[in-house]
XYZ file of C-alpha atoms in Angstrom:
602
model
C -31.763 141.686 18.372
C -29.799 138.238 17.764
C -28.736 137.594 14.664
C -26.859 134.501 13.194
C -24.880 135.530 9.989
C -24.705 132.240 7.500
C -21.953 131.778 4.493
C -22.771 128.745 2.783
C -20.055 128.356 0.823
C -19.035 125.247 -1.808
C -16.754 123.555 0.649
C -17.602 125.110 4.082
C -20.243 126.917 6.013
C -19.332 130.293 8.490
C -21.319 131.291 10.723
C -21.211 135.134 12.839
C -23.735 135.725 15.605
C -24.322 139.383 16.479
C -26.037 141.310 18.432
C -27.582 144.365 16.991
C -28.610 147.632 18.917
C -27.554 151.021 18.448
C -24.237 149.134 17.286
C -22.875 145.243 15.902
C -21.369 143.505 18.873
C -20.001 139.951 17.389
C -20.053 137.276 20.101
C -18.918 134.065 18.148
C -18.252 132.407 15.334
C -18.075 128.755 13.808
C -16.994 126.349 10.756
C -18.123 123.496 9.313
C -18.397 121.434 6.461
C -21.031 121.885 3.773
C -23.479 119.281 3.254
C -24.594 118.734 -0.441
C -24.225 121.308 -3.439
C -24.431 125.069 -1.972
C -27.964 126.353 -2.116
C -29.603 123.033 -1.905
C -32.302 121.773 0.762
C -29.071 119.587 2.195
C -27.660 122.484 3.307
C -30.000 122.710 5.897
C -28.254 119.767 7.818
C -24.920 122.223 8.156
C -26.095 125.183 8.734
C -28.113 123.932 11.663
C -24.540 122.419 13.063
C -22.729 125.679 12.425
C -25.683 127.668 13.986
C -25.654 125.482 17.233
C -21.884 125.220 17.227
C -21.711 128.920 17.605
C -24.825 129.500 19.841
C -22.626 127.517 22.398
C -19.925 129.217 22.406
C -21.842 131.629 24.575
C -23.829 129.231 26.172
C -26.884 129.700 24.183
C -29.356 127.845 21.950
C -30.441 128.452 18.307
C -34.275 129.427 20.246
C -32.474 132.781 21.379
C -31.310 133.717 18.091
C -33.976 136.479 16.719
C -33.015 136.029 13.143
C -30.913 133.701 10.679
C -29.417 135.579 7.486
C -28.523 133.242 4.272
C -26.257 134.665 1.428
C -28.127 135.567 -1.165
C -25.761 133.114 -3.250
C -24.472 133.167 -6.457
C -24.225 129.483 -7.280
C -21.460 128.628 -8.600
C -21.160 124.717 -9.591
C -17.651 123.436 -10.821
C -16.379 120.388 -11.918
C -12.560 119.419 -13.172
C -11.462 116.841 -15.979
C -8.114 115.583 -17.198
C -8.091 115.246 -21.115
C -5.197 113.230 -22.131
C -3.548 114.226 -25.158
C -0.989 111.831 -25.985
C 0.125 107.697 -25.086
C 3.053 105.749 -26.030
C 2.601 102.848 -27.836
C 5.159 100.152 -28.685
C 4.356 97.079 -30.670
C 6.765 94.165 -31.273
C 10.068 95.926 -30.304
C 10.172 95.958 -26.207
C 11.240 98.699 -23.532
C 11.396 97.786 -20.115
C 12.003 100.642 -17.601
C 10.924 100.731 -13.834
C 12.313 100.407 -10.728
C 12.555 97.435 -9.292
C 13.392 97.492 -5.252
C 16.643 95.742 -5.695
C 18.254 95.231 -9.245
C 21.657 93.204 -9.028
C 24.674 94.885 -10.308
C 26.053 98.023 -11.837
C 26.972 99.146 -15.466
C 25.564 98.450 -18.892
C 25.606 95.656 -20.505
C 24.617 95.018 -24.537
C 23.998 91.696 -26.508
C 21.791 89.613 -27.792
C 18.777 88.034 -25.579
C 19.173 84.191 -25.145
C 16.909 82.284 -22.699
C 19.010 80.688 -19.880
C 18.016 77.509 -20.649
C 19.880 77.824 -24.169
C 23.233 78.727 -23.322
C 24.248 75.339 -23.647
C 24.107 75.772 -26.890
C 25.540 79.204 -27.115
C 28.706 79.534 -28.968
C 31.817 81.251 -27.097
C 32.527 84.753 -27.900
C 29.606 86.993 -29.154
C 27.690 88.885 -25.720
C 25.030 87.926 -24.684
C 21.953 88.758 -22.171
C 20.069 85.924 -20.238
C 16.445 85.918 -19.900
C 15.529 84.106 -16.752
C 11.644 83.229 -16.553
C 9.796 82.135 -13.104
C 10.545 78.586 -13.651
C 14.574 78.616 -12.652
C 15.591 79.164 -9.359
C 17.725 81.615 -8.448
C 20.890 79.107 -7.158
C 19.993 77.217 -10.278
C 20.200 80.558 -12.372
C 23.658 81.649 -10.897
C 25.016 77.869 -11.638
C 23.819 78.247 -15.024
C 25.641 81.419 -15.450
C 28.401 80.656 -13.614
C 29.056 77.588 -16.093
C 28.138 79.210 -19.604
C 31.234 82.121 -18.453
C 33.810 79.274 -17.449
C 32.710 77.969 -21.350
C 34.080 81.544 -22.580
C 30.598 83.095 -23.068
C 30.243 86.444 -22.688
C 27.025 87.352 -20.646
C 26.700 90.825 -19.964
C 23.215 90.971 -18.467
C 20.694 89.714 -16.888
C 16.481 90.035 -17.428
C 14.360 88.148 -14.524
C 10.707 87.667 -14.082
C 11.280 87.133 -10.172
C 12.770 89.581 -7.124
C 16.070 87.602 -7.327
C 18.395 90.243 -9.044
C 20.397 90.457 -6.070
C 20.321 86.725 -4.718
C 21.780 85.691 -8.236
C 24.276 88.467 -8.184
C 25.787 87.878 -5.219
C 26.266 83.992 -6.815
C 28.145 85.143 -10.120
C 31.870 84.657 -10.796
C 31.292 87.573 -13.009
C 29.552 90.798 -11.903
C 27.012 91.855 -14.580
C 23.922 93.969 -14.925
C 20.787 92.602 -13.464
C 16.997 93.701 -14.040
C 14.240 91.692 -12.262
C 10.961 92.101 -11.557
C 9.575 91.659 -15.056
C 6.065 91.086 -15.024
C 5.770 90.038 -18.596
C 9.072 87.935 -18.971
C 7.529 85.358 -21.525
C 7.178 88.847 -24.282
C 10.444 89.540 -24.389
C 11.869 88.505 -28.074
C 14.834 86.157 -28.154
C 17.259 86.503 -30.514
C 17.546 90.241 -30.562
C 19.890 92.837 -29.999
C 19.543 94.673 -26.353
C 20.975 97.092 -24.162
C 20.513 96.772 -20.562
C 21.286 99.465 -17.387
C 21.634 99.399 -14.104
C 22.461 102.655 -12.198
C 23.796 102.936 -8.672
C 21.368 103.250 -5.556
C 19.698 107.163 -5.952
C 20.966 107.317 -9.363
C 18.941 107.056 -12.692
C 20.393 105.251 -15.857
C 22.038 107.909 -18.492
C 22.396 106.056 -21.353
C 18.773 104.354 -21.884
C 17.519 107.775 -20.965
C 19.239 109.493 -23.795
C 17.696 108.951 -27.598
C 21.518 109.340 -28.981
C 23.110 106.853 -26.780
C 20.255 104.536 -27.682
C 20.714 105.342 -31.876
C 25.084 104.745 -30.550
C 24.023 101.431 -28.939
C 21.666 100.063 -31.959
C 23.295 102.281 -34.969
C 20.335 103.621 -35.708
C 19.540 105.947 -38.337
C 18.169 109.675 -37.310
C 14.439 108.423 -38.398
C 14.770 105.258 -36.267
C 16.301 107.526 -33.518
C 12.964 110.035 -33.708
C 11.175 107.073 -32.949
C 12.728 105.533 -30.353
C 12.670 108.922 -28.546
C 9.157 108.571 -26.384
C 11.504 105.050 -25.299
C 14.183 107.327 -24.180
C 11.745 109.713 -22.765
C 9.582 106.672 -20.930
C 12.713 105.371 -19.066
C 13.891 108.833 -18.101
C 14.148 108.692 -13.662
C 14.741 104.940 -13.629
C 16.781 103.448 -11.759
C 17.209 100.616 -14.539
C 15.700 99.642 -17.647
C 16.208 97.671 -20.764
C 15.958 98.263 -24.815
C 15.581 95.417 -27.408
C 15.188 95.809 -30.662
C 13.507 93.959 -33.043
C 12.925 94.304 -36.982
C 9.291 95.120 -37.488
C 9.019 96.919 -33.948
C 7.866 100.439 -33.774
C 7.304 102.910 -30.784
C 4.547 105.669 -31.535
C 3.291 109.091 -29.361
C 0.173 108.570 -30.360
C -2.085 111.975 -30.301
C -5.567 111.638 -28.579
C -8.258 113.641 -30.243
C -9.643 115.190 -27.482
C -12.329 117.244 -29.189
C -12.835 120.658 -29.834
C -14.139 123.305 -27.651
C -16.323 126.571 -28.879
C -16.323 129.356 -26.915
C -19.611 131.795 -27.176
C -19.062 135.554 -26.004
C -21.472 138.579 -26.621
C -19.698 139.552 -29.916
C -17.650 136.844 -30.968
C -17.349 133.027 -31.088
C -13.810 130.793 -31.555
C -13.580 127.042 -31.590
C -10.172 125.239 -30.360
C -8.811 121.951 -30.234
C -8.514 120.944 -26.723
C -5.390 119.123 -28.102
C -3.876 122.687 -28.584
C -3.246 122.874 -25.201
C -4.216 125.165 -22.090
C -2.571 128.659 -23.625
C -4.350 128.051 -26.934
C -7.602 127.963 -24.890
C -7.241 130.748 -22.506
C -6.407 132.586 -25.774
C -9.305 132.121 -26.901
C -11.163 132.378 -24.069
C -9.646 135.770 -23.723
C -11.136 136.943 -27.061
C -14.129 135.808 -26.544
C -14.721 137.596 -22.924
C -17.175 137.702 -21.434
C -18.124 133.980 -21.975
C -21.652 133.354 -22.385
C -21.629 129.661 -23.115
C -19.236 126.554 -24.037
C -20.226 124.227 -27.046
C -18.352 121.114 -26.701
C -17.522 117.890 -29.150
C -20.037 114.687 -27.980
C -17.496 111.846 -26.949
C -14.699 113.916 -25.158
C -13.819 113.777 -21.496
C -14.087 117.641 -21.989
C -17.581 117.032 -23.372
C -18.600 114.745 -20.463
C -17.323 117.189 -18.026
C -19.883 120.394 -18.838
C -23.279 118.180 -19.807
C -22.272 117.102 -15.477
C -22.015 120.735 -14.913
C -25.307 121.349 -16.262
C -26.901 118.845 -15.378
C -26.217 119.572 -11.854
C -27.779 123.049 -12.413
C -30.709 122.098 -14.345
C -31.635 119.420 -11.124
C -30.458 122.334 -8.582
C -32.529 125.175 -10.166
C -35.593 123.204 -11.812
C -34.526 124.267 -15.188
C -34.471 122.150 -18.415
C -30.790 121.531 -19.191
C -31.127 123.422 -22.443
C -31.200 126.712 -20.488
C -27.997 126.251 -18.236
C -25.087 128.617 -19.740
C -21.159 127.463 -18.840
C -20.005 131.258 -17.631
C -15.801 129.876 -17.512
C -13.328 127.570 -18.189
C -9.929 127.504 -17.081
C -7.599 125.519 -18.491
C -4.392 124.634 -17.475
C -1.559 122.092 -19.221
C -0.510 118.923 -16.710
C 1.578 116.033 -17.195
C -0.364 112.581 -16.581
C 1.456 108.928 -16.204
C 0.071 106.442 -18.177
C 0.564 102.807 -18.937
C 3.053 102.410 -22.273
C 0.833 100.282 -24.280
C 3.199 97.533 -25.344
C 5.711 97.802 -22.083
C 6.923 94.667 -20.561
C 7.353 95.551 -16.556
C 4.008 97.959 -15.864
C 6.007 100.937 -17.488
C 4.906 104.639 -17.092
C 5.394 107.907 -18.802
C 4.460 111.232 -18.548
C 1.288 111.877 -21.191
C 0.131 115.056 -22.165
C -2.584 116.215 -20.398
C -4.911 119.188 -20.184
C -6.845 119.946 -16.895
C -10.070 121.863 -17.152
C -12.437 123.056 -14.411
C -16.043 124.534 -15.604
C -18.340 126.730 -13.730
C -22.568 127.286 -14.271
C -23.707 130.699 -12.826
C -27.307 131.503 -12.510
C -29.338 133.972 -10.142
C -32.519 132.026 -10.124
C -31.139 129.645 -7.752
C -34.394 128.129 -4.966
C -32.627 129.839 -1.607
C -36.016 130.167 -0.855
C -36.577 126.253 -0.210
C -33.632 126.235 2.090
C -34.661 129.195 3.779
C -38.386 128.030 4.474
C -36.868 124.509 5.695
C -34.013 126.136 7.726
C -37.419 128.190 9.520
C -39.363 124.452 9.785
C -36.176 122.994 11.512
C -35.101 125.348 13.876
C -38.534 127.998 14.888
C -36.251 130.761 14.228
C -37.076 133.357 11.264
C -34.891 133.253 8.274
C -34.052 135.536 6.107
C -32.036 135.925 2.369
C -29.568 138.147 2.853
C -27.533 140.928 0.557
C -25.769 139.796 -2.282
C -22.316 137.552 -1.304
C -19.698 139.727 -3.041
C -20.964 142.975 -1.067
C -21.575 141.000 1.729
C -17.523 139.734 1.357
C -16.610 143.120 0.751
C -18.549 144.863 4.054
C -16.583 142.102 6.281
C -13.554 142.567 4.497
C -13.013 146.028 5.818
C -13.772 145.203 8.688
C -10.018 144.295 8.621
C -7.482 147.054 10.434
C -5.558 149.031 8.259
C -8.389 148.862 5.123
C -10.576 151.421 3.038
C -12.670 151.434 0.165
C -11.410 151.349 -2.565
C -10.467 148.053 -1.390
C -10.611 144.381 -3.903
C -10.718 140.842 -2.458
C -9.779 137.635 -3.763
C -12.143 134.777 -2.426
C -9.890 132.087 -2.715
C -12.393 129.255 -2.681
C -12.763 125.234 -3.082
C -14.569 125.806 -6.206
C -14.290 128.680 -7.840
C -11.906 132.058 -7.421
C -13.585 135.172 -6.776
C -12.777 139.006 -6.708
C -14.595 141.826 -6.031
C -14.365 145.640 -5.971
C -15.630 148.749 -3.995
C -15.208 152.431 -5.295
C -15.333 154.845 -3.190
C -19.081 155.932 -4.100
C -20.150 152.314 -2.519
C -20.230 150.250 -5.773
C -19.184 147.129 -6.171
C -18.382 144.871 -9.106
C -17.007 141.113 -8.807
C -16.419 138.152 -10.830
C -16.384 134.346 -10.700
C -13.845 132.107 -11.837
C -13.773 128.509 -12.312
C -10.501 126.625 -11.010
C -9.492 126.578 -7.738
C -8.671 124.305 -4.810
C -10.235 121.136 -5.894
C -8.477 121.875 -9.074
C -4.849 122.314 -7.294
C -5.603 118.606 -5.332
C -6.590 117.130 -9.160
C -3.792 118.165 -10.963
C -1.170 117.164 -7.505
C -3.519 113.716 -7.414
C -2.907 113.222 -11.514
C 0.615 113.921 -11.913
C 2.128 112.201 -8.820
C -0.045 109.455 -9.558
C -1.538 108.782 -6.822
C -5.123 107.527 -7.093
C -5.685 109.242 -3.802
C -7.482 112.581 -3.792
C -7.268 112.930 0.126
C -3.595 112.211 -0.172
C -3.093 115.027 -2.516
C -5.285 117.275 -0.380
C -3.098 116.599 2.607
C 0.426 117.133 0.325
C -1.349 120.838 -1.114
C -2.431 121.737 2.597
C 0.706 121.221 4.132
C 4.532 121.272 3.735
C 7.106 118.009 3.762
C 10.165 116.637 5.149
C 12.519 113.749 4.532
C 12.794 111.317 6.996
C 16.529 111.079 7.242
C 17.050 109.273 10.206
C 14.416 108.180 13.024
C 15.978 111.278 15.302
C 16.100 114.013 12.746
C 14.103 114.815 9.629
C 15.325 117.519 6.659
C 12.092 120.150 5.717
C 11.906 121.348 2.091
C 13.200 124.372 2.950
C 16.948 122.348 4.231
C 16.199 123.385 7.523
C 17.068 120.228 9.616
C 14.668 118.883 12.854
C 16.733 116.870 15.536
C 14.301 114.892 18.025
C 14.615 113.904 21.426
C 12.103 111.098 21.125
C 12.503 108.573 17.933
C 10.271 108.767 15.327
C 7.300 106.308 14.307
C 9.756 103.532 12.325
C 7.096 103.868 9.389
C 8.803 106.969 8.925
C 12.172 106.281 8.151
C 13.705 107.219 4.776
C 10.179 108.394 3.675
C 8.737 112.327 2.631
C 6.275 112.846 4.915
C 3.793 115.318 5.319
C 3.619 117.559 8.070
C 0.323 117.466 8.812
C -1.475 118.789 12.020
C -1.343 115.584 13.933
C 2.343 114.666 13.382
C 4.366 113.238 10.367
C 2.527 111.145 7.629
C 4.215 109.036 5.561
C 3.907 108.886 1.942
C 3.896 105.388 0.439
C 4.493 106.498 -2.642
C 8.258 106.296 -4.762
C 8.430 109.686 -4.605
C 11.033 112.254 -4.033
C 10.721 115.331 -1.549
C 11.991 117.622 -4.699
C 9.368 116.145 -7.377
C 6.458 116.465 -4.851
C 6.989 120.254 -3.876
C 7.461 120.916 -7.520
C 4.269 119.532 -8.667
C 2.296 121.033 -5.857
C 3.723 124.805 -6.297
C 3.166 124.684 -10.308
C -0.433 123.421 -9.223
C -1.017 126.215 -7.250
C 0.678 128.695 -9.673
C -1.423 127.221 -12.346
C -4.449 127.894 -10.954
C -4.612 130.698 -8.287
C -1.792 132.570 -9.283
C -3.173 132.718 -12.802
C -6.594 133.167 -11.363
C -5.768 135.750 -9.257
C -4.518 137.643 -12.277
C -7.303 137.641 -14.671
C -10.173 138.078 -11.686
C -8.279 141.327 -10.915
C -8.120 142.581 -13.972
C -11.995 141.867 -14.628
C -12.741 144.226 -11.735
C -9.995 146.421 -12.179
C -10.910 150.295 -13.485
C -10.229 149.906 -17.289
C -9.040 146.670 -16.482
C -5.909 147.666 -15.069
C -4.865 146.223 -11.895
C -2.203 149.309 -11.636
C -5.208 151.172 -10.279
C -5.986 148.915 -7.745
C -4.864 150.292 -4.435
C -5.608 147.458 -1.699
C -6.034 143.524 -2.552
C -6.808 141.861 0.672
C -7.030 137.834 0.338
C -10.408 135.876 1.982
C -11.368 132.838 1.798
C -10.039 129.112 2.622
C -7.316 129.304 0.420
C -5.969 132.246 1.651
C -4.793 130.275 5.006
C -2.628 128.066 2.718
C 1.451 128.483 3.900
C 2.719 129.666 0.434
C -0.262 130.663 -1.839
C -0.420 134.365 -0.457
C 3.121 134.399 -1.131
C 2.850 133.519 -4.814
C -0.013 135.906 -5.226
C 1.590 138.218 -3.687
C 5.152 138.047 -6.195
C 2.553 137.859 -9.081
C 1.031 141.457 -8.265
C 4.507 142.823 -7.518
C 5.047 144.536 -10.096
C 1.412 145.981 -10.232
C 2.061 147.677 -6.877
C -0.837 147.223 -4.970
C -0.996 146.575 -0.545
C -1.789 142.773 -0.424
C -2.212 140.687 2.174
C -4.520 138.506 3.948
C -7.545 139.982 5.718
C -8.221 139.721 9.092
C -11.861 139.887 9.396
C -12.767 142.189 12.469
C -8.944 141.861 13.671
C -9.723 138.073 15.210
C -10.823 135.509 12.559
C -8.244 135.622 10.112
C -9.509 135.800 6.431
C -12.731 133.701 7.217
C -16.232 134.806 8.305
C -16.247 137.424 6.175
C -19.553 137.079 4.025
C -21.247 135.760 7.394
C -19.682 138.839 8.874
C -20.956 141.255 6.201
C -24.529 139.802 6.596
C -24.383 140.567 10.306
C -23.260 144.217 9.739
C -26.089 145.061 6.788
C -28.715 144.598 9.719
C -26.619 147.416 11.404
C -28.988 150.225 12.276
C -32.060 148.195 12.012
C-alpha cells in the first residue's frame, strides 16, 4: 500500500510517502507553502503541489498513491496587534532631533534664535543662533554670516531648512554648529532661547540627550526639568538636535488608553488594563488558567484584534461568531517609534507599546470538505488522520537516541505547541498563541521598518557590517576577507546574510541595535513560550520531571532559537535538542511522518 502522509500546517504543508507492508518504508518527502487558512477548501491547491512534488521524487504520480492521510487538525487561528501606550506631544516650545546626512560643524552652541535676514539689526555681543529658511542660498547664507561676525556678533549656531549644513560651513570665518534638514523651518519661534548640538561622525549628542544638561542650559526648575525629559529622551541616538524654549510651551507623555482586557477561566475571571503592560497580563492570565474566553473593551486595537480572530473562525467553521472562544493570549512589552506630535524635522521616539498575539481553538473544524475535494481533484482516496499532537509525537521518536517519555515543542508560524507521552502511551499537549509571525512583528515595529518581509529575512538569518568592499565583520566579530569585491550597494551597510548572498539594509540602522531587537523578539516569545507550554504538559506541572524535550517544527531550524531554549531549560535539566525525524529530515515531517506510521500494520 502507498500512502502520502499530509501536515497542513499554518505556514507550510509536509508531505511523507510510505509504503506500508509488513513494515513503513519512507521513500520521499516534500515542502511547500500553505495556501489559505489551515483546514480550509484552499488548502487543497497545496497539498496537491506537495503531493506531486514528492510523488516525483521517485518518479511517480499522485494515481499510484493508494491513500492520502490529512491531520486531523486542531485549528489554531492567530493574529498579532501592537497597542501603543504612550506619544510625546510638544506644543509651542520646539525640539528638533534627527539625523541629518551631513550636519556642518562640531560642538554646542546656545543663544537666542534670530532669522538670518535680521542680523542686520542685531546688536553686538549677546549669542545668537541663525535660522536659515529655503529662500537664502547657501553662498548668500555664509556671506551673511560671515559679515554679522566681522560686526562683533556672536553666532553660535546654525538651523537650515535645506541640505547645505556643510556647503555653508566650509564658507564661515567662524566654525559653528550647524543643523539642516529641517522640514518645518517656518515653526521654529524667533526670539527664544536655544541650545543646539552637533556630535562628531558615529557619535550621538550628550548634552541634548541628558534632561540635567538641558535644566543647566535653560535653568530650569526640577518641574520644568520632569517635563522636558520625554525631549531628552526623544533626541537620545542623534547625531544632532536642537532645544528652544519658549514661555507657554509644554512637552507631555501622553498615556493611550488602550482598553481593558478580561480574562475568563473555569473558576475565576480578572480584568486588566492593557496599559499595565505585558507582565501585568500574563499575571493574570496565569490566574486565570486555563483560559476559556477573552472579553475585550469596543474601540481598542486589542479589541479589533480578537472580533478578526473570531471572525475568521466563525467563516472557517460555519459557526455564528457568538460561539467562537479566544483559548490564549500572549502578551509581550515592545518599544514602537512614533512621530513626536509637535516636532519640527519628522522626529521619532520610542512609544510604549504592547504586542499581543490571540489564538481560537475549536475541534469542529470542516476537514471533511477538504478531504472530499482533495478525493474530487486528485482520484485518490483520502482519509482524516489521528490527532496532530500524537501524530507529532509518533514521528518525533522516530528520532535516534529518543524514548517515551519524550515532550516536543512545535515551534510554529502561528502558534507554539508542546506535547507529552508517558510511558503507558498517553499523550497530553497544548497550544499557545505567539510565535514566528509574532517575532517578525515585534523586529518589523521596533526597527521601524514598514517592511514585514524585511524583518522576516533579519529574524531568519544572521548580519554583517560591510566594512570595506573586500571584507565584511559578522555579529559575532569574526571578520570575512574576499577575493572578489563586493556588490558596491554593500559598502558601509549591515547586511543580511541571506541564502543568496549579502542583502543590504537601507535602513539607519546599526549592526548592534538590529541583533538586539531580534534576540529579545525571539526571547520574548519562544523562549517564554517554550516555558509555560512545558510546564502545561509537565507531570504536576513541573518541567523537572521532564526527561527528553526534542524541538520540531519550522522554528526549530532557526540559527540561535534552540540555543536560547535550550539556556532557558538549563537549569530544569532535561536532554534537549532538535529532532531529527527518522535520522534524515531534520525536525520537519514529523506529523506527516506520524500519519504514515499509524497505518503501520494495516
Amino acid at each position: 500500500m502507498l500512502i502520502a502522509g499530509v501536515d497542513i500546517g499554518n505556514n507550510s504543508t509536509e508531505v511523507a510517502v510510505a509504503r506500508i507492508g509488513a513494515g513503513v518504508e519512507f521513500l520521499s518527502s516534500a515542502l511547500v507553502r500553505t495556501i489559505g487558512l489551515k483546514g480550509t477548501l484552499r488548502n487543497a491547491m497545496c497539498v496537491i503541489d506537495a503531493v506531486d512534488k514528492a510523488m516525483a521524487a521517485v518518479s511517480m504520480t499522485r494515481n499510484d498513491l493508494d491513500l492520502i492521510l490529512l491531520n486531523k487538525a486542531t485549528p489554531v487561528i492567530g493574529d498579532v496587534a501592537m497597542e501603543t501606550i504612550t506619544e510625546t506631544v510638544i506644543t509651542e516650545s520646539a525640539m528638533i532631533g534627527h539625523n541629518p546626512d551631513t550636519p556642518g560643524g562640531l560642538g554646542l552652541g546656545q543663544g537666542v534664535t534670530v532669522d538670518i535676514r535680521d542680523l542686520t539689526q542685531t546688536a553686538p555681543g549677546a549669542p545668537c543662533i541663525a535660522v536659515i529658511d529655503g529662500g537664502v542660498d547657501f553662498r548668500e547664507a555664509a556671506e551673511m554670516i560671515n559679515a554679522a561676525v566681522a560686526r562683533g556678533i556672536r553666532i553660535t549656531g546654525a538651523i537650515v531648512k535645506k541640505d547645505d549644513g556643510v556647503l555653508i560651513y566650509n564658507r564661515l570665518t567662524s566654525p559653528i554648529p550647524i543643523v539642516d534638514e529641517v522640514q518645518h523651518i517656518d515653526k521654529v519661534p524667533l526670539g527664544m532661547p536655544a541650545a543646539l548640538e552637533v556630535a562628531r561622525v558615529g557619535r550621538s549628542i550628550e548634552k541634548l540627550s541628558n534632561p540635567y544638561d538641558i535644566a543647566t542650559l535653560f535653568e530650569l526648575s526640577p518641574e520644568e526639568t520632569r517635563q522636558i525629559t520625554p525631549i531628552a529622551r526623544a533626541l537620545t541616538g542623534n547625531r544632532s538636535g536642537v532645544v528652544i524654549k519658549t514661555p507657554k510651551g509644554d512637552v507631555q507623555e501622553r498615556r493611550i488608553p488602550a482598553g481593558t482586557i478580561t480574562m475568563v477561566g473555569e473558576t475565576a475571571k480578572e480584568a486588566v488594563d492593557v496599559e499595565l503592560g505585558a507582565d501585568a497580563i500574563m499575571e493574570k492570565l496565569a490566574r486565570v488558567a486555563p483560559l476559556k474566553e477573552i472579553q475585550s473593551q469596543p474601540g481598542t486595537n486589542a479589541h479589533g484584534m480578537f472580533e478578526r480572530v473570531r471572525t475568521v473562525m466563525a467563516e472557517l467553521t460555519d459557526q455564528p461568531v457568538s460561539l467562537i472562544k479566544i483559548q490564549d493570549v500572549l502578551a509581550v512589552n515592545t518599544l514602537q517609534p512614533q512621530h513626536v506630535l509637535g516636532g519640527l524635522a519628522g522626529e521619532f521616539t520610542r512609544g510604549t507599546a504592547v504586542g499581543l498575539a490571540a489564538m481560537v481553538m475549536t475541534q469542529n473544524i470542516p476537514m471533511q470538505r477538504l478531504a472530499a475535494k482533495l478525493k474530487e481533484e486528485t482520484g485518490v482516496e483520502v482519509e482524516i488522520g489521528g490527532v496532530e499532537a500524537e501524530m507529532a509525537i509518533t514521528g518525533a521518536l522516530t528520532t535516534p537516541g529518543a524514548e517515551a517519555p519524550l515532550a516536543i515543542l512545535d515551534l510554529g508560524g502561528g502558534s507554539t505547541d508542546a506535547s507529552i507521552i508517558h510511558r503507558d502511551g498517553t499523550v497530553k499537549s497544548i497550544h499557545m498563541a505567539g510565535a514566528g509571525d509574532m517575532v517578525t512583528m515585534l523586529i518589523n515595529t521596533e526597527l521601524g521598518l514598514d517592511d514585514p518581509d524585511l524583518a522576516e529575512d533579519i529574524k531568519r538569518y544572521p548580519l554583517a557590517k560591510v566594512e570595506t568592499l573586500f571584507h565584511m565583520r559578522h555579529e559575532t566579530g569574526a571578520v570575512e576577507f574576499f577575493d572578489a569585491h563586493l556588490d558596491p550597494s554593500l559598502f558601509g551597510r549591515v547586511a543580511i546574510l541571506g541564502e543568496n548572498g549579502p542583502i543590504p539594509i537601507m535602513h539607519d540602522l546599526n549592526l548592534n541595535q538590529i541583533v538586539n531587537v531580534r534576540r529579545k523578539a525571539k526571547e520574548k516569545v519562544f523562549v517564554r513560550n517554550a516555558l509555560r507550554a512545558l510546564e502545561q504538559v509537565a507531570p504536576g506541572g513541573n518541567i523537572r520531571l521532564i526527561d527528553f524535550v526534542a524541538l520540531v517544527g519550522g522554528s526549530a531550524l532557526d540559527f540561535e532559537i534552540p540555543e536560547m531554549i535550550a539556556d532557558a531549560l538549563a537549569e530544569y535539566g532535561p536532554v534537549l535538542g532538535k529532532g531529527n525525524i527518522r535520522g534524515c529530515e531534520g525536525p520537519r515531517n514529523a506529523v506527516a511522518t506520524g500519519l504514515c506510521l499509524s497505518r503501520k500494520g494495516c
